[in-house]
Coordinates of C-alpha atoms and ligand atoms in Angstrom, one line a residue:
M1 CA -66.1 -8.5 23.8
K2 CA -62.9 -7.4 25.6
R3 CA -60.9 -10.3 26.7
I4 CA -60.3 -13.7 25.0
A5 CA -58.3 -16.5 26.8
V6 CA -56.5 -19.3 24.7
L7 CA -54.8 -22.4 25.9
T8 CA -53.2 -25.6 24.2
S9 CA -54.2 -29.0 25.8
G10 CA -53.2 -32.7 25.5
G11 CA -50.7 -33.9 23.1
D12 CA -49.0 -31.1 21.4
A13 CA -49.0 -30.7 17.6
P14 CA -47.1 -28.9 14.9
G15 CA -49.3 -25.9 14.1
M16 CA -50.6 -25.1 17.6
N17 CA -48.4 -22.0 17.4
A18 CA -49.8 -21.0 14.2
A19 CA -53.1 -21.2 15.8
I20 CA -52.1 -19.2 18.8
R21 CA -50.7 -16.6 16.7
A22 CA -53.9 -16.3 14.5
V23 CA -56.1 -16.0 17.8
V24 CA -53.7 -13.2 18.9
L25 CA -53.4 -11.2 15.7
A26 CA -57.3 -11.7 15.1
S27 CA -58.1 -10.5 18.5
H28 CA -55.9 -7.5 18.3
Y29 CA -57.5 -6.5 15.1
F30 CA -60.7 -6.3 16.9
D31 CA -59.3 -4.5 20.0
V32 CA -59.7 -7.6 22.1
Q33 CA -57.0 -8.5 24.6
V34 CA -55.7 -12.1 24.7
I35 CA -54.6 -14.0 27.8
G36 CA -52.8 -17.2 27.2
Y37 CA -53.0 -19.9 29.8
R38 CA -50.1 -22.0 30.4
H39 CA -49.9 -25.8 30.8
G40 CA -53.3 -26.5 29.4
F41 CA -56.2 -26.8 31.9
N42 CA -53.7 -26.8 34.7
G43 CA -53.0 -23.3 34.0
L44 CA -56.7 -22.5 34.4
L45 CA -56.6 -24.2 37.9
E46 CA -53.5 -22.5 39.0
Q47 CA -54.3 -19.1 37.4
E48 CA -51.1 -19.4 35.4
Y49 CA -51.2 -17.0 32.6
Q50 CA -49.6 -14.4 30.5
I51 CA -51.0 -11.5 28.6
L52 CA -50.2 -12.2 24.9
Q53 CA -48.9 -9.2 23.0
S54 CA -48.5 -9.2 19.1
S55 CA -44.7 -9.3 19.8
D56 CA -45.2 -12.7 21.6
V57 CA -46.3 -14.3 18.5
N58 CA -43.7 -13.1 16.1
N59 CA -41.5 -15.8 14.7
I60 CA -43.6 -18.8 16.2
I61 CA -45.6 -19.9 13.1
Q62 CA -42.7 -22.0 12.0
R63 CA -42.0 -23.6 15.3
G64 CA -43.4 -26.9 16.5
G65 CA -44.7 -27.6 20.1
T66 CA -46.6 -24.8 21.8
I67 CA -45.3 -21.7 23.3
L68 CA -48.1 -21.9 26.1
K69 CA -46.9 -25.4 27.0
S70 CA -49.4 -28.4 27.1
A71 CA -50.5 -31.0 29.7
R72 CA -53.1 -33.6 30.5
C73 CA -55.0 -32.5 33.6
Q74 CA -56.9 -35.0 35.9
A75 CA -57.7 -32.5 38.6
F76 CA -59.6 -30.5 36.1
T77 CA -62.1 -33.3 35.3
T78 CA -63.7 -33.1 39.0
D79 CA -66.5 -30.8 39.8
E80 CA -64.3 -29.0 42.1
G81 CA -61.7 -28.4 39.3
G82 CA -64.5 -27.1 37.0
R83 CA -65.6 -24.6 39.5
Q84 CA -62.3 -23.5 40.3
A85 CA -61.4 -22.8 36.6
A86 CA -64.8 -21.0 36.2
D87 CA -63.9 -18.8 39.2
N88 CA -60.5 -18.0 37.7
L89 CA -62.0 -17.0 34.4
T90 CA -64.5 -14.9 35.8
A91 CA -61.9 -13.2 38.2
L92 CA -60.1 -12.3 35.0
K93 CA -63.1 -11.0 33.3
I94 CA -62.6 -13.4 30.3
D95 CA -65.4 -13.3 27.8
A96 CA -64.4 -16.3 25.7
L97 CA -62.1 -19.2 25.9
I98 CA -60.5 -20.9 22.8
I99 CA -59.1 -24.4 23.6
I100 CA -56.6 -25.9 21.1
G101 CA -56.5 -29.7 21.6
G102 CA -58.0 -33.0 20.8
D103 CA -61.2 -34.9 21.9
G104 CA -60.0 -35.0 25.6
S105 CA -59.7 -31.2 25.6
F106 CA -63.1 -30.8 24.1
R107 CA -64.7 -33.1 26.7
G108 CA -62.9 -30.7 29.2
A109 CA -64.5 -27.8 27.4
V110 CA -68.0 -29.5 28.0
H111 CA -67.1 -30.0 31.5
L112 CA -66.1 -26.4 32.1
G113 CA -69.4 -25.3 30.3
R114 CA -71.3 -26.8 33.4
F115 CA -69.8 -24.2 35.7
W116 CA -68.8 -21.2 33.4
S117 CA -71.3 -19.1 31.4
G118 CA -68.6 -17.5 29.0
K119 CA -68.0 -18.7 25.4
I120 CA -66.1 -21.7 24.8
L121 CA -64.7 -22.7 21.5
G122 CA -62.4 -25.3 20.3
L123 CA -59.7 -25.8 17.6
P124 CA -58.8 -29.4 16.4
G125 CA -55.1 -29.8 17.4
T126 CA -53.7 -33.2 17.4
I127 CA -51.5 -35.3 15.1
D128 CA -53.9 -38.1 15.2
N129 CA -56.6 -36.7 13.0
D130 CA -59.2 -38.7 15.0
I131 CA -61.7 -35.7 15.5
N132 CA -65.1 -36.2 13.7
G133 CA -66.3 -33.0 11.8
T134 CA -63.2 -31.7 10.4
D135 CA -61.4 -33.0 7.4
A136 CA -58.0 -32.6 9.2
T137 CA -56.6 -31.6 12.5
I138 CA -53.8 -29.1 13.1
G139 CA -50.6 -31.2 12.9
Y140 CA -51.8 -34.1 11.1
Y141 CA -50.1 -33.2 7.8
T142 CA -46.8 -32.6 9.4
A143 CA -47.0 -35.9 11.4
I144 CA -47.6 -37.8 8.0
D145 CA -44.6 -36.0 6.4
T146 CA -42.4 -36.8 9.5
A147 CA -43.4 -40.3 9.5
L148 CA -42.9 -40.6 5.7
E149 CA -39.4 -39.2 5.8
S150 CA -38.4 -41.7 8.3
I151 CA -40.0 -44.6 6.5
D152 CA -38.3 -43.6 3.2
R153 CA -35.0 -43.7 5.1
V154 CA -35.8 -47.2 6.5
R155 CA -36.7 -48.3 2.9
D156 CA -33.2 -47.3 1.7
T157 CA -31.4 -49.5 4.1
A158 CA -34.2 -52.2 3.9
D159 CA -33.4 -52.2 0.1
A160 CA -29.8 -52.4 0.6
F161 CA -29.9 -55.5 2.9
E162 CA -33.2 -57.0 1.4
R163 CA -34.7 -56.9 4.8
I164 CA -38.2 -56.9 6.5
F165 CA -39.0 -53.8 8.5
L166 CA -42.0 -53.2 10.8
I167 CA -42.5 -49.5 11.6
E168 CA -44.8 -48.4 14.4
V169 CA -46.5 -45.0 14.0
M170 CA -48.6 -43.0 16.3
G171 CA -52.3 -42.3 16.2
R172 CA -53.5 -43.6 19.6
H173 CA -56.5 -45.6 18.5
A174 CA -56.9 -44.1 14.9
G175 CA -55.1 -45.2 11.8
F176 CA -55.0 -41.9 9.9
I177 CA -51.2 -41.5 10.2
G178 CA -50.7 -45.2 9.6
L179 CA -52.8 -45.4 6.4
S180 CA -51.4 -42.0 4.9
A181 CA -47.8 -43.0 5.7
A182 CA -48.2 -46.4 4.3
V183 CA -49.8 -45.2 1.0
C184 CA -47.2 -42.5 0.6
S185 CA -44.3 -44.7 1.2
G186 CA -45.6 -47.7 -0.9
A187 CA -45.6 -50.0 2.1
E188 CA -46.3 -53.6 1.3
Q189 CA -48.4 -54.1 4.3
V190 CA -50.3 -51.9 6.9
L191 CA -52.0 -52.7 10.2
L192 CA -54.6 -50.1 11.4
P193 CA -57.0 -50.3 14.3
E194 CA -60.1 -49.7 12.1
L195 CA -59.4 -52.9 10.3
F196 CA -59.0 -55.0 13.5
T197 CA -61.8 -53.9 15.8
D198 CA -62.9 -57.6 16.9
N199 CA -59.7 -59.4 16.4
L200 CA -56.0 -59.3 16.3
P201 CA -54.1 -59.4 13.0
D202 CA -53.6 -63.1 12.1
L203 CA -49.9 -64.1 12.4
D204 CA -50.2 -66.8 9.7
S205 CA -51.6 -64.5 7.2
L206 CA -49.0 -61.8 8.0
A207 CA -46.1 -64.3 7.8
G208 CA -47.7 -65.8 4.5
H209 CA -47.7 -62.3 2.9
I210 CA -44.1 -61.6 3.7
Q211 CA -43.2 -65.3 2.1
T212 CA -45.3 -64.4 -0.8
A213 CA -43.5 -61.2 -1.4
Q214 CA -40.2 -63.1 -1.5
K215 CA -41.5 -65.9 -3.7
I216 CA -42.7 -63.3 -6.3
R217 CA -40.0 -60.5 -6.1
G218 CA -37.0 -62.7 -4.8
K219 CA -35.2 -61.6 -1.7
C220 CA -36.4 -58.0 -1.4
S221 CA -37.2 -55.2 1.1
Y222 CA -40.6 -55.2 2.7
I223 CA -42.1 -52.5 4.8
M224 CA -45.1 -53.1 7.2
V225 CA -46.6 -49.9 8.8
V226 CA -48.1 -50.9 12.2
S227 CA -50.3 -48.4 14.1
E228 CA -49.6 -48.3 17.9
N229 CA -51.7 -50.0 20.3
I230 CA -52.8 -52.7 17.8
W231 CA -50.6 -55.6 18.9
P232 CA -50.2 -56.5 22.5
G233 CA -46.5 -56.4 23.2
G234 CA -46.0 -53.8 20.4
V235 CA -44.0 -53.9 17.3
M236 CA -41.0 -55.6 18.9
D237 CA -43.1 -58.5 19.9
L238 CA -44.7 -58.7 16.6
A239 CA -41.4 -58.6 14.7
D240 CA -40.3 -61.5 17.0
Q241 CA -43.3 -63.6 16.3
L242 CA -43.1 -63.0 12.6
H243 CA -39.4 -64.1 12.8
Q244 CA -40.1 -67.2 14.5
R245 CA -42.8 -68.1 11.9
T246 CA -40.9 -67.1 8.7
G247 CA -37.4 -67.7 9.8
I248 CA -36.8 -64.3 8.1
D249 CA -35.1 -61.5 10.1
C250 CA -37.8 -58.8 10.9
R251 CA -36.6 -55.6 12.3
P252 CA -38.9 -53.3 14.4
V253 CA -38.8 -49.4 14.4
I254 CA -40.7 -47.3 16.7
L255 CA -41.0 -43.8 15.3
G256 CA -42.6 -42.5 18.6
H257 CA -42.6 -38.9 19.7
V258 CA -40.4 -37.8 16.8
Q259 CA -43.9 -37.7 14.9
R260 CA -45.0 -34.9 17.3
G261 CA -42.3 -32.4 16.8
G262 CA -40.9 -30.4 14.1
S263 CA -41.7 -27.5 12.0
P264 CA -45.3 -27.3 10.7
V265 CA -45.7 -28.1 6.9
S266 CA -47.6 -25.2 5.2
L267 CA -50.9 -27.0 5.1
D268 CA -51.0 -27.0 8.8
R269 CA -50.0 -23.5 9.1
I270 CA -52.8 -22.4 6.8
L271 CA -55.3 -24.6 8.5
A272 CA -54.3 -23.3 11.9
S273 CA -54.3 -19.7 10.7
K274 CA -57.9 -20.1 9.1
L275 CA -59.3 -21.9 12.3
G276 CA -57.9 -19.3 14.7
V277 CA -59.4 -16.2 12.8
Y278 CA -62.7 -17.9 12.5
A279 CA -62.7 -18.8 16.3
V280 CA -62.2 -15.2 17.1
E281 CA -65.0 -14.1 14.8
A282 CA -67.3 -16.7 16.0
A283 CA -66.7 -15.8 19.6
R284 CA -67.4 -12.2 18.9
A285 CA -70.8 -13.4 17.1
G286 CA -71.6 -15.0 20.4
K287 CA -71.0 -18.6 19.3
T288 CA -70.2 -21.2 22.0
G289 CA -70.0 -25.0 22.7
I290 CA -68.6 -25.6 19.2
M291 CA -65.3 -26.8 17.7
I292 CA -64.2 -24.9 14.5
G293 CA -63.2 -27.3 11.8
E294 CA -62.8 -27.4 7.9
H295 CA -64.9 -29.6 5.8
N296 CA -64.8 -29.4 1.9
Q297 CA -62.7 -26.2 2.2
Q298 CA -65.2 -24.4 4.2
M299 CA -65.1 -23.5 7.8
V300 CA -67.6 -25.5 9.9
E301 CA -68.9 -25.2 13.4
V302 CA -69.3 -28.7 15.2
P303 CA -71.0 -29.1 18.6
F304 CA -68.4 -30.4 21.0
Q305 CA -70.3 -33.9 21.4
D306 CA -70.4 -34.5 17.8
T307 CA -66.6 -34.4 17.6
W308 CA -66.2 -37.6 19.5
N309 CA -69.7 -39.2 19.3
Q310 CA -69.1 -40.6 15.7
A311 CA -66.0 -42.2 14.6
K312 CA -64.3 -40.5 11.7
A313 CA -63.8 -42.9 8.8
L314 CA -60.7 -43.5 6.9
D315 CA -60.5 -42.4 3.3
P316 CA -61.9 -45.2 1.3
Y317 CA -59.7 -44.6 -1.7
L318 CA -56.5 -44.7 0.3
L319 CA -57.6 -48.0 1.8
H320 CA -58.5 -49.3 -1.6
I321 CA -55.1 -48.6 -3.1
Q322 CA -53.4 -50.1 0.0
Q323 CA -55.5 -53.3 -0.4
E324 CA -54.3 -53.3 -4.2
T325 CA -50.8 -53.0 -2.9
F326 CA -51.4 -55.9 -0.6
D327 CA -52.5 -58.2 -3.3
L328 CA -49.1 -59.2 -4.5
E329 CA -50.0 -62.1 -6.6
K330 CA -52.7 -60.3 -8.4
N331 CA -50.5 -57.3 -9.2
S332 CA -47.5 -59.5 -10.3
N333 CA -49.7 -61.1 -12.9
N334 CA -51.0 -57.9 -14.4
P335 CA -49.7 -56.9 -17.8
Ligands
F6P1 O1 -52.7 -37.8 20.8 C1 -51.4 -37.6 20.3 C2 -50.4 -38.8 20.7 O2 -49.2 -38.5 20.3 C3 -50.9 -40.1 20.3 O3 -50.5 -40.3 19.0 C4 -50.2 -41.0 21.3 O4 -50.8 -42.2 21.4 C5 -50.2 -40.1 22.5 O5 -50.3 -38.9 22.2 C6 -49.0 -40.4 23.4 O6 -49.2 -39.5 24.6 P1 -47.9 -39.1 25.6 O7 -47.0 -38.1 24.9 O8 -48.7 -38.7 26.8 O9 -47.3 -40.4 25.8

């Protein structure tokens, strides 16, 4: 193996730079050259790349975003796009391609495999943590901390004014960030997509919960963590509807892309570093068509299709403790 290419695709995630660094350093250790494609799969189509020297990855492990830039690329999903990308990889004599991204990127990897015979490996990089086969994805731990820091701040002002806040967090269609942030912040309520697969949250019961909190605790702060895409009209509309039902002022906060940025926490840097090194070794060993993940502190190789075929489950213990928190009346009666 002489030449490995690496790219970052889809939503960027803190720790992607740490993964690029690990790929570069591990490859150089084995005298393998590294090409970095820029702007995700767009770079593959446009042959937009740079040779990555070790000096290019100095001082990047602490930086959020991705030095290779990222993109979502529709043109790549066509047969013509797949063929063009394959031709470009062949022209550059690339032996293996490492794709850092989410499930959309892994679908892209499978698409590319129809046209190109080189080795294709994936590293899970998304704040959403919605990739089956790995306990965590690169960026997830940082996103929880970022959301949590903001929610803690909102709690301070909510306490001061004894107000109700609805805080919308990212996750696309998964509730991992929402559940973790809710548990860690002691939120009174959490709305996650996994809990409302067939129906919308019931407004009367949400309003009733807020009123119960005020009945038991007196006028008090109340935090509801709401996953994005769960309520048509978003958290602004939900806050409005709850205000109409309860007569209590409900303030919406959308955390948004703040959750995607920032310096990766150590857990993300460590995960990204391990996965990057393992991917290079796996490519050298001739492995292909797999995502490298971590499960029970072991590196695992997961066929691309398995990363999206099965939905990843939320942690049952975190769900349980959040439901205990939710049961205000029962908790208030406990000795
Ligand atoms: O997949 C990461 C993510 O940040 C999701 O949580 C969110 O739904 C989506 O990307 C936002 O995408 P965009 O940055 O393209 O608006």
